[in-house]
Tab-separated table of C-alpha atoms and ligand atoms in Angstrom:
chain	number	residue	atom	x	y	z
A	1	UNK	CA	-18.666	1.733	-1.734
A	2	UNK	CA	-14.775	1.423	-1.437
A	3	UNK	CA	-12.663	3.491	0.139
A	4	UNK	CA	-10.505	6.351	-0.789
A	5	UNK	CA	-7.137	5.884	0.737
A	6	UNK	CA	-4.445	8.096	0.794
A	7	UNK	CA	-1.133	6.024	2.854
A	8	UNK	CA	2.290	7.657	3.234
A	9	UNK	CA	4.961	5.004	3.103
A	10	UNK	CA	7.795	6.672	4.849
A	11	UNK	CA	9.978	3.687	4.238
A	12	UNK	CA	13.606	3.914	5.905
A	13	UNK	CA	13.326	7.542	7.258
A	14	UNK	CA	12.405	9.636	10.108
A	15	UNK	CA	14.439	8.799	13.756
A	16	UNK	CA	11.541	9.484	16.754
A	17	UNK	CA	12.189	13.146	17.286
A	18	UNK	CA	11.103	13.559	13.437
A	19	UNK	CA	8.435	11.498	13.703
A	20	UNK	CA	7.041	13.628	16.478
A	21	UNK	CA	7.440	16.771	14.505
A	22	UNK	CA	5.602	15.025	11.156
A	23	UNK	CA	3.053	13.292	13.301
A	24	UNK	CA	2.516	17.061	15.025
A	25	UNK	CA	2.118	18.787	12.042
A	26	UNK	CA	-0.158	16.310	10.452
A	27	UNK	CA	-2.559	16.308	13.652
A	28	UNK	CA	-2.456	20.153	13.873
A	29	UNK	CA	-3.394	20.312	9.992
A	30	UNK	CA	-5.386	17.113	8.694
A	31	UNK	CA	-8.841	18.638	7.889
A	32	UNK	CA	-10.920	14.903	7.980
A	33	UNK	CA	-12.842	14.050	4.854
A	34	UNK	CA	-15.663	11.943	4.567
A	35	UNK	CA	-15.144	8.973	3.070
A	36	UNK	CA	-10.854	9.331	2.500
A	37	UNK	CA	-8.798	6.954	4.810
A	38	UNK	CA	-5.611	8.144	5.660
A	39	UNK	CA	-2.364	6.122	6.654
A	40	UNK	CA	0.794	6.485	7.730
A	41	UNK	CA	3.809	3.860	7.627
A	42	UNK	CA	6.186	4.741	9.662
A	43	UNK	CA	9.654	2.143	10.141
A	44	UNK	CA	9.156	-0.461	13.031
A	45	UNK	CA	10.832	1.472	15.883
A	46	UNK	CA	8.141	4.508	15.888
A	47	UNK	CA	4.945	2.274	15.242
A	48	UNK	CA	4.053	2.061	18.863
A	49	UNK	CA	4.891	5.883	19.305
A	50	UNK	CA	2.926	6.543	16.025
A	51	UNK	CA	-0.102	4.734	17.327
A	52	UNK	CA	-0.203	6.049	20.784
A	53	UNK	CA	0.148	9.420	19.151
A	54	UNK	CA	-2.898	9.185	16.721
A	55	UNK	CA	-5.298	7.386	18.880
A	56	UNK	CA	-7.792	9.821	18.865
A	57	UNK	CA	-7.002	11.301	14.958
A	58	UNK	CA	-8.729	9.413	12.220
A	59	UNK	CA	-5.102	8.567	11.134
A	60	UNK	CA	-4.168	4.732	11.062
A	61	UNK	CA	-0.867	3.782	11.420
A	62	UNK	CA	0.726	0.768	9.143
A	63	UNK	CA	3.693	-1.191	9.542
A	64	UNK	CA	5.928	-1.632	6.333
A	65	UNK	CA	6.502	-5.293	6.223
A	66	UNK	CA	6.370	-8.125	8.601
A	67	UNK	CA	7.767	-12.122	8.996
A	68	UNK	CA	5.711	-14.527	7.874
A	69	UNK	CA	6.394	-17.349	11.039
A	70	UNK	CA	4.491	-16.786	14.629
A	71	UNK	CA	7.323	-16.453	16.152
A	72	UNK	CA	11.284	-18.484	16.991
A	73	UNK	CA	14.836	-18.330	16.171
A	74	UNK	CA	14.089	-15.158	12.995
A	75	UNK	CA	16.533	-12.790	14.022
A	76	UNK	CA	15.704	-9.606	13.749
A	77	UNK	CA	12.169	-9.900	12.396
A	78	UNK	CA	8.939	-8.591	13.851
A	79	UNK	CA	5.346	-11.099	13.489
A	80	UNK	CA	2.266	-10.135	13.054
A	81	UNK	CA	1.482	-10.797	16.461
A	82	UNK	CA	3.817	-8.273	17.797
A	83	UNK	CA	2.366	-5.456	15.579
A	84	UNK	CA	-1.055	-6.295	16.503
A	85	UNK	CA	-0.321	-6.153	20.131
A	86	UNK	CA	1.229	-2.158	19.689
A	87	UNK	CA	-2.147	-1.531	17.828
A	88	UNK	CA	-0.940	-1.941	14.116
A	89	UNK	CA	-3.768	-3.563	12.175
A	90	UNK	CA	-2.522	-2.737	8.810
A	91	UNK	CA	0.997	-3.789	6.617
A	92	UNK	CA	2.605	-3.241	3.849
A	93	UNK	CA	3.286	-6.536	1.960
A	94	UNK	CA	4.863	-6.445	-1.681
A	95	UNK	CA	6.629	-3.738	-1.670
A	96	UNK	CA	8.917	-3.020	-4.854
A	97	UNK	CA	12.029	-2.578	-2.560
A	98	UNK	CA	11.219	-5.661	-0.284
A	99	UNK	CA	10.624	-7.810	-3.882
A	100	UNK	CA	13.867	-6.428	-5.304
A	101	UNK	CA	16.687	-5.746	-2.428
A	102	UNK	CA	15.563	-8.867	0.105
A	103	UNK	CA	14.443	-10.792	-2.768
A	104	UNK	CA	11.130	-11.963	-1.600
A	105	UNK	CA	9.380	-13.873	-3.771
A	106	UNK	CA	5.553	-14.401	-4.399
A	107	UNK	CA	5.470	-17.554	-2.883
A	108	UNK	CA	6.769	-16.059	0.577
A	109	UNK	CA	4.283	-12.686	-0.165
A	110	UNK	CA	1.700	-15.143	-0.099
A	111	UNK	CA	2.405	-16.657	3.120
A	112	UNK	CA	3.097	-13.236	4.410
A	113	UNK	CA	-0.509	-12.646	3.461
A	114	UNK	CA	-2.231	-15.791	5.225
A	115	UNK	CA	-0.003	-14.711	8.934
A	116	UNK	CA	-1.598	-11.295	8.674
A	117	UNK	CA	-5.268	-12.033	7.810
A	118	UNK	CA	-4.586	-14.591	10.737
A	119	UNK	CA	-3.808	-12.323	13.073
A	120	UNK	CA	-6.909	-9.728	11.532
A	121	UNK	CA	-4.734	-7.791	9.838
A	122	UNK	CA	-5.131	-5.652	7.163
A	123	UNK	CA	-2.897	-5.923	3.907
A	124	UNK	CA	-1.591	-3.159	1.452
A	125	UNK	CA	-0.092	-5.451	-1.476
A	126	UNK	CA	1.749	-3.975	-4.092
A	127	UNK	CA	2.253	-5.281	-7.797
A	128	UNK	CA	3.995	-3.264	-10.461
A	129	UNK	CA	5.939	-4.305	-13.530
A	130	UNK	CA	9.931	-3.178	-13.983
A	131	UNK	CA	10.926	-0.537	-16.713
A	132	UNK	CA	12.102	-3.463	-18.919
A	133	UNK	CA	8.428	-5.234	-18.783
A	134	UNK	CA	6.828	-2.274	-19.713
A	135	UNK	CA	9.051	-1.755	-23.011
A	136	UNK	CA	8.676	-5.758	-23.428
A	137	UNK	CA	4.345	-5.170	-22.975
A	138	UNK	CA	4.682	-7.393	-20.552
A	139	UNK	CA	3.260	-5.216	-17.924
A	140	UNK	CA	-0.005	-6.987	-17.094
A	141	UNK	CA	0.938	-10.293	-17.721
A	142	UNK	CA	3.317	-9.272	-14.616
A	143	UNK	CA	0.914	-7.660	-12.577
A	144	UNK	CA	-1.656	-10.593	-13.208
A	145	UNK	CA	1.044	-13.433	-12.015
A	146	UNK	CA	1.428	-11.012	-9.136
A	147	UNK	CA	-2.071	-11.366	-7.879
A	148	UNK	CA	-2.490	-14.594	-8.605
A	149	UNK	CA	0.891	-15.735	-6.924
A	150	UNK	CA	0.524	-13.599	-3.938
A	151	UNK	CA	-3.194	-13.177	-3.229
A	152	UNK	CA	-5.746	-15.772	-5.326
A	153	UNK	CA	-5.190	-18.440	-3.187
A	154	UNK	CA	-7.771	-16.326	-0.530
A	155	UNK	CA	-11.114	-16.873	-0.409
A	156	UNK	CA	-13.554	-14.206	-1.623
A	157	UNK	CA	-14.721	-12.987	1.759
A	158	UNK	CA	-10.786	-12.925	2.962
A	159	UNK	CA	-10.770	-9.917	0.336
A	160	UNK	CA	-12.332	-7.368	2.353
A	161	UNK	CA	-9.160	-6.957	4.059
A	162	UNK	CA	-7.134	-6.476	0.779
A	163	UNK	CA	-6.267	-3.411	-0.637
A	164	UNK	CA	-4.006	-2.979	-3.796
A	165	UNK	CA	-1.023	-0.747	-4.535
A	166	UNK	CA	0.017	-0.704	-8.177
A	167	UNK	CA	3.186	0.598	-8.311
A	168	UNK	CA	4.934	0.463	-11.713
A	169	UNK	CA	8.381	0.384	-10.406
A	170	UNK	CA	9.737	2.960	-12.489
A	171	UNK	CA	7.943	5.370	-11.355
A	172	UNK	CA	9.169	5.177	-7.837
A	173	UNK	CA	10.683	7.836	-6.481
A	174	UNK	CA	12.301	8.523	-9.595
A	175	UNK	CA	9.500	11.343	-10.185
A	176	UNK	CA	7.996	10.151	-13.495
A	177	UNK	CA	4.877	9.294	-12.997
A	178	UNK	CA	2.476	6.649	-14.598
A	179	UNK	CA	0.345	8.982	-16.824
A	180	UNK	CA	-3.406	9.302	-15.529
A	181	UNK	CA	-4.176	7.002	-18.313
A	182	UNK	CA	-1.714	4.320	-17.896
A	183	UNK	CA	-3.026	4.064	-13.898
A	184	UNK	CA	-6.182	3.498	-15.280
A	185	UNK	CA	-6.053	1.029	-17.617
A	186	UNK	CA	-3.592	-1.174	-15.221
A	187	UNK	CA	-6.226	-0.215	-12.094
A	188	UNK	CA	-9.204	-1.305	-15.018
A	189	UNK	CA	-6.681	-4.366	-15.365
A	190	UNK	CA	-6.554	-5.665	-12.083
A	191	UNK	CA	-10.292	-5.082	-10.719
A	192	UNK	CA	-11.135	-7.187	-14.131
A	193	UNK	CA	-8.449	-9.796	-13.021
A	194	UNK	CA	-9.948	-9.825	-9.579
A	195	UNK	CA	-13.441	-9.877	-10.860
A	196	UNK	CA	-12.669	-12.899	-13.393
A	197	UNK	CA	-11.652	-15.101	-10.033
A	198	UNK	CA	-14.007	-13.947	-7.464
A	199	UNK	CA	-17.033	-12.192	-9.325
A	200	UNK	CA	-17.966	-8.582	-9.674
A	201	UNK	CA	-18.612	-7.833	-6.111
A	202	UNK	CA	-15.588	-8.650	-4.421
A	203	UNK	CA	-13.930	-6.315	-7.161
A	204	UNK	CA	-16.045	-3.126	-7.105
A	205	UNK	CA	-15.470	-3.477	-3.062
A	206	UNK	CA	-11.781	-3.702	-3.539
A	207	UNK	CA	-9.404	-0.118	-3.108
A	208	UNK	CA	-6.877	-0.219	-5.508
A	209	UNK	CA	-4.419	2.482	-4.960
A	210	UNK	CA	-2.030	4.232	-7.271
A	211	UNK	CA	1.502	4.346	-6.211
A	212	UNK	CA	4.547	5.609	-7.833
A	213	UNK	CA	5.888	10.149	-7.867
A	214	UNK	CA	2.302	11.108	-6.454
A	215	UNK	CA	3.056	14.753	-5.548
A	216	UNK	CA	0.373	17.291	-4.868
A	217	UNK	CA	0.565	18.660	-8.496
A	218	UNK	CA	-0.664	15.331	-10.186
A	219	UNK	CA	-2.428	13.978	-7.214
A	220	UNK	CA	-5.810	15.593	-8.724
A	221	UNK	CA	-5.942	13.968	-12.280
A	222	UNK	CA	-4.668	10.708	-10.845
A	223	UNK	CA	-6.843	10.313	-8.299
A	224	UNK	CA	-10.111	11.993	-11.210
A	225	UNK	CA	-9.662	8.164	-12.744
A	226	UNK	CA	-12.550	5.994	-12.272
A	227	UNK	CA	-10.540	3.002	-10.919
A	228	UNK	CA	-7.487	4.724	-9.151
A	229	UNK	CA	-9.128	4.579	-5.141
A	230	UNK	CA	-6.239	6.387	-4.098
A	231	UNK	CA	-2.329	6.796	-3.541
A	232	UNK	CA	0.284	4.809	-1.806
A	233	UNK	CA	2.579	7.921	-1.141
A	234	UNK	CA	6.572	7.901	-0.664
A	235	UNK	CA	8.879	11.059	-0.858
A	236	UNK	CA	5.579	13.409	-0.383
A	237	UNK	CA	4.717	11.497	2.279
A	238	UNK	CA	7.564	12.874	4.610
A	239	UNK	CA	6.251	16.458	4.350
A	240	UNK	CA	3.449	17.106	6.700
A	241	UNK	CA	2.196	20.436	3.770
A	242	UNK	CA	2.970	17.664	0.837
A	243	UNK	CA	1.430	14.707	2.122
A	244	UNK	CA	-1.980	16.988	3.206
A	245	UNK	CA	-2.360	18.056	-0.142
A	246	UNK	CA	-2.335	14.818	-1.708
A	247	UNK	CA	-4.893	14.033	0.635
A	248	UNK	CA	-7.314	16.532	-0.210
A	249	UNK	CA	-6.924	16.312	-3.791
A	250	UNK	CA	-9.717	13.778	-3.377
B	1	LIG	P1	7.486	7.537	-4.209
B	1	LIG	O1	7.367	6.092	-3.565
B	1	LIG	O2	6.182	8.255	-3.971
B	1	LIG	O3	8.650	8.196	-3.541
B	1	LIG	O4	7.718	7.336	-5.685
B	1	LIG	C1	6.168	5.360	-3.606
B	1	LIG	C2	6.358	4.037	-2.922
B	1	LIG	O5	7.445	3.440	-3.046
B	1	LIG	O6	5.446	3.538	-2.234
């Protein structure tokens, strides 16, 4: 079976004295649940405080991007190496903001991809289609060059340390949400996708996670949706109360 996976992506907030507080609060109040994985991403300067932190909490931590190159003259980037060696086994690659602002393309995603499952890393990669795709119905023909640019060069048993984040780009933090239906049929989308390159298996195993205004009040029906695994959580995820609900609307 797949896992349920609730991540918060805190992106560019949260100095270290917040992070203790949300990191507190989360520890004091996280009731575990079978079966639901739960992640936080905090930026690159309270990883290693984040991880010592929730060493004994069935929290992992994430990091929310990384360079693609071992190491070298890359000012002011951070390899997978380095996050490995703080404890950070999981990142963030794809993100809508990385693709958009620092222009990274799918060819560098995919390298991004090969340095982390290198270093036995685990990937969150995110695919989602702009406002203007959507209105052209170009939405899956987006997502599908997405996967296929970023991650189908892998083999099939590199997959078990996949997981996907659709995240229509629209719907970030702009609180509209994809409908319930509309995550579905894109979620439906890419496990068929994945399942058309590397066979049924490898695609039921796969966690495919909705991202995109996931707030505790539509966390429920999203999450009801046969292929929707889970949420890859922004705003909500910088309020300990907010953050705790989403998770236990699984
Ligand atoms: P949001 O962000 O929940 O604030 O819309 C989601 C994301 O960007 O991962």
């Amino acid at each position: 079976m797949r896992d349920k996976i609730v991540a918060g992506n805190w992106k560019m907030n949260n100095d270290l004295a917040q992070t203790e507080d949300l990191l507190g609060n989360i520890k004091n109040e996280l009731k575990p649940k079978e079966g639901v994985r739960v992640i936080v991403a905090p930026p690159f300067t309270n990883l290693y405080h984040a991880f010592e932190s929730l060493r004994d909490r069935p929290v992992d931590v994430a990091a929310q991007n990384m360079n693609e190159n071992k190491s070298g003259a890359f000012t002011g980037e951070v390899s997978a190496q380095m996050l490995t060696s703080i404890g950070v086994k999981t990142v963030i690659l794809g993100h809508s903001e990385r693709r958009a602002i620092y222009k990274e393309t799918d060819e560098l995603l995919a390298k991004k991809v090969d340095a982390a499952l290198e270093n036995e890393m685990e990937v969150i990669f995110c695919v989602g289609e702009e406002l203007h795709e959507r209105k052209a119905e170009k939405h899956f023909d987006v997502v599908r060059t997405q996967l296929e640019k970023g991650l189908f060069h892998l083999s099939a048993a590199q997959w078990e340390k996949v997981i996907i984040a659709y995240e229509p780009v629209w719907a970030i933090g702009t609180g509209e949400t994809a409908s319930p239906e509309q995550a579905q049929e894109m979620h439906a989308f890419i496990r068929k996708t994945i399942s058309e390159k590397y066979g049924q298996q490898v695609a039921d195993e796969v966690s495919i996670l909705y991202g995109g205004s996931v707030k505790p009040d539509n966390a429920q029906e999203i999450f009801a949706k046969e292929d929707v695994d889970g949420g890859l959580i922004g705003g909500a995820s910088l309020k300990a109360g907010d953050f705790l609900a989403i998770v236990n609307a699984f």
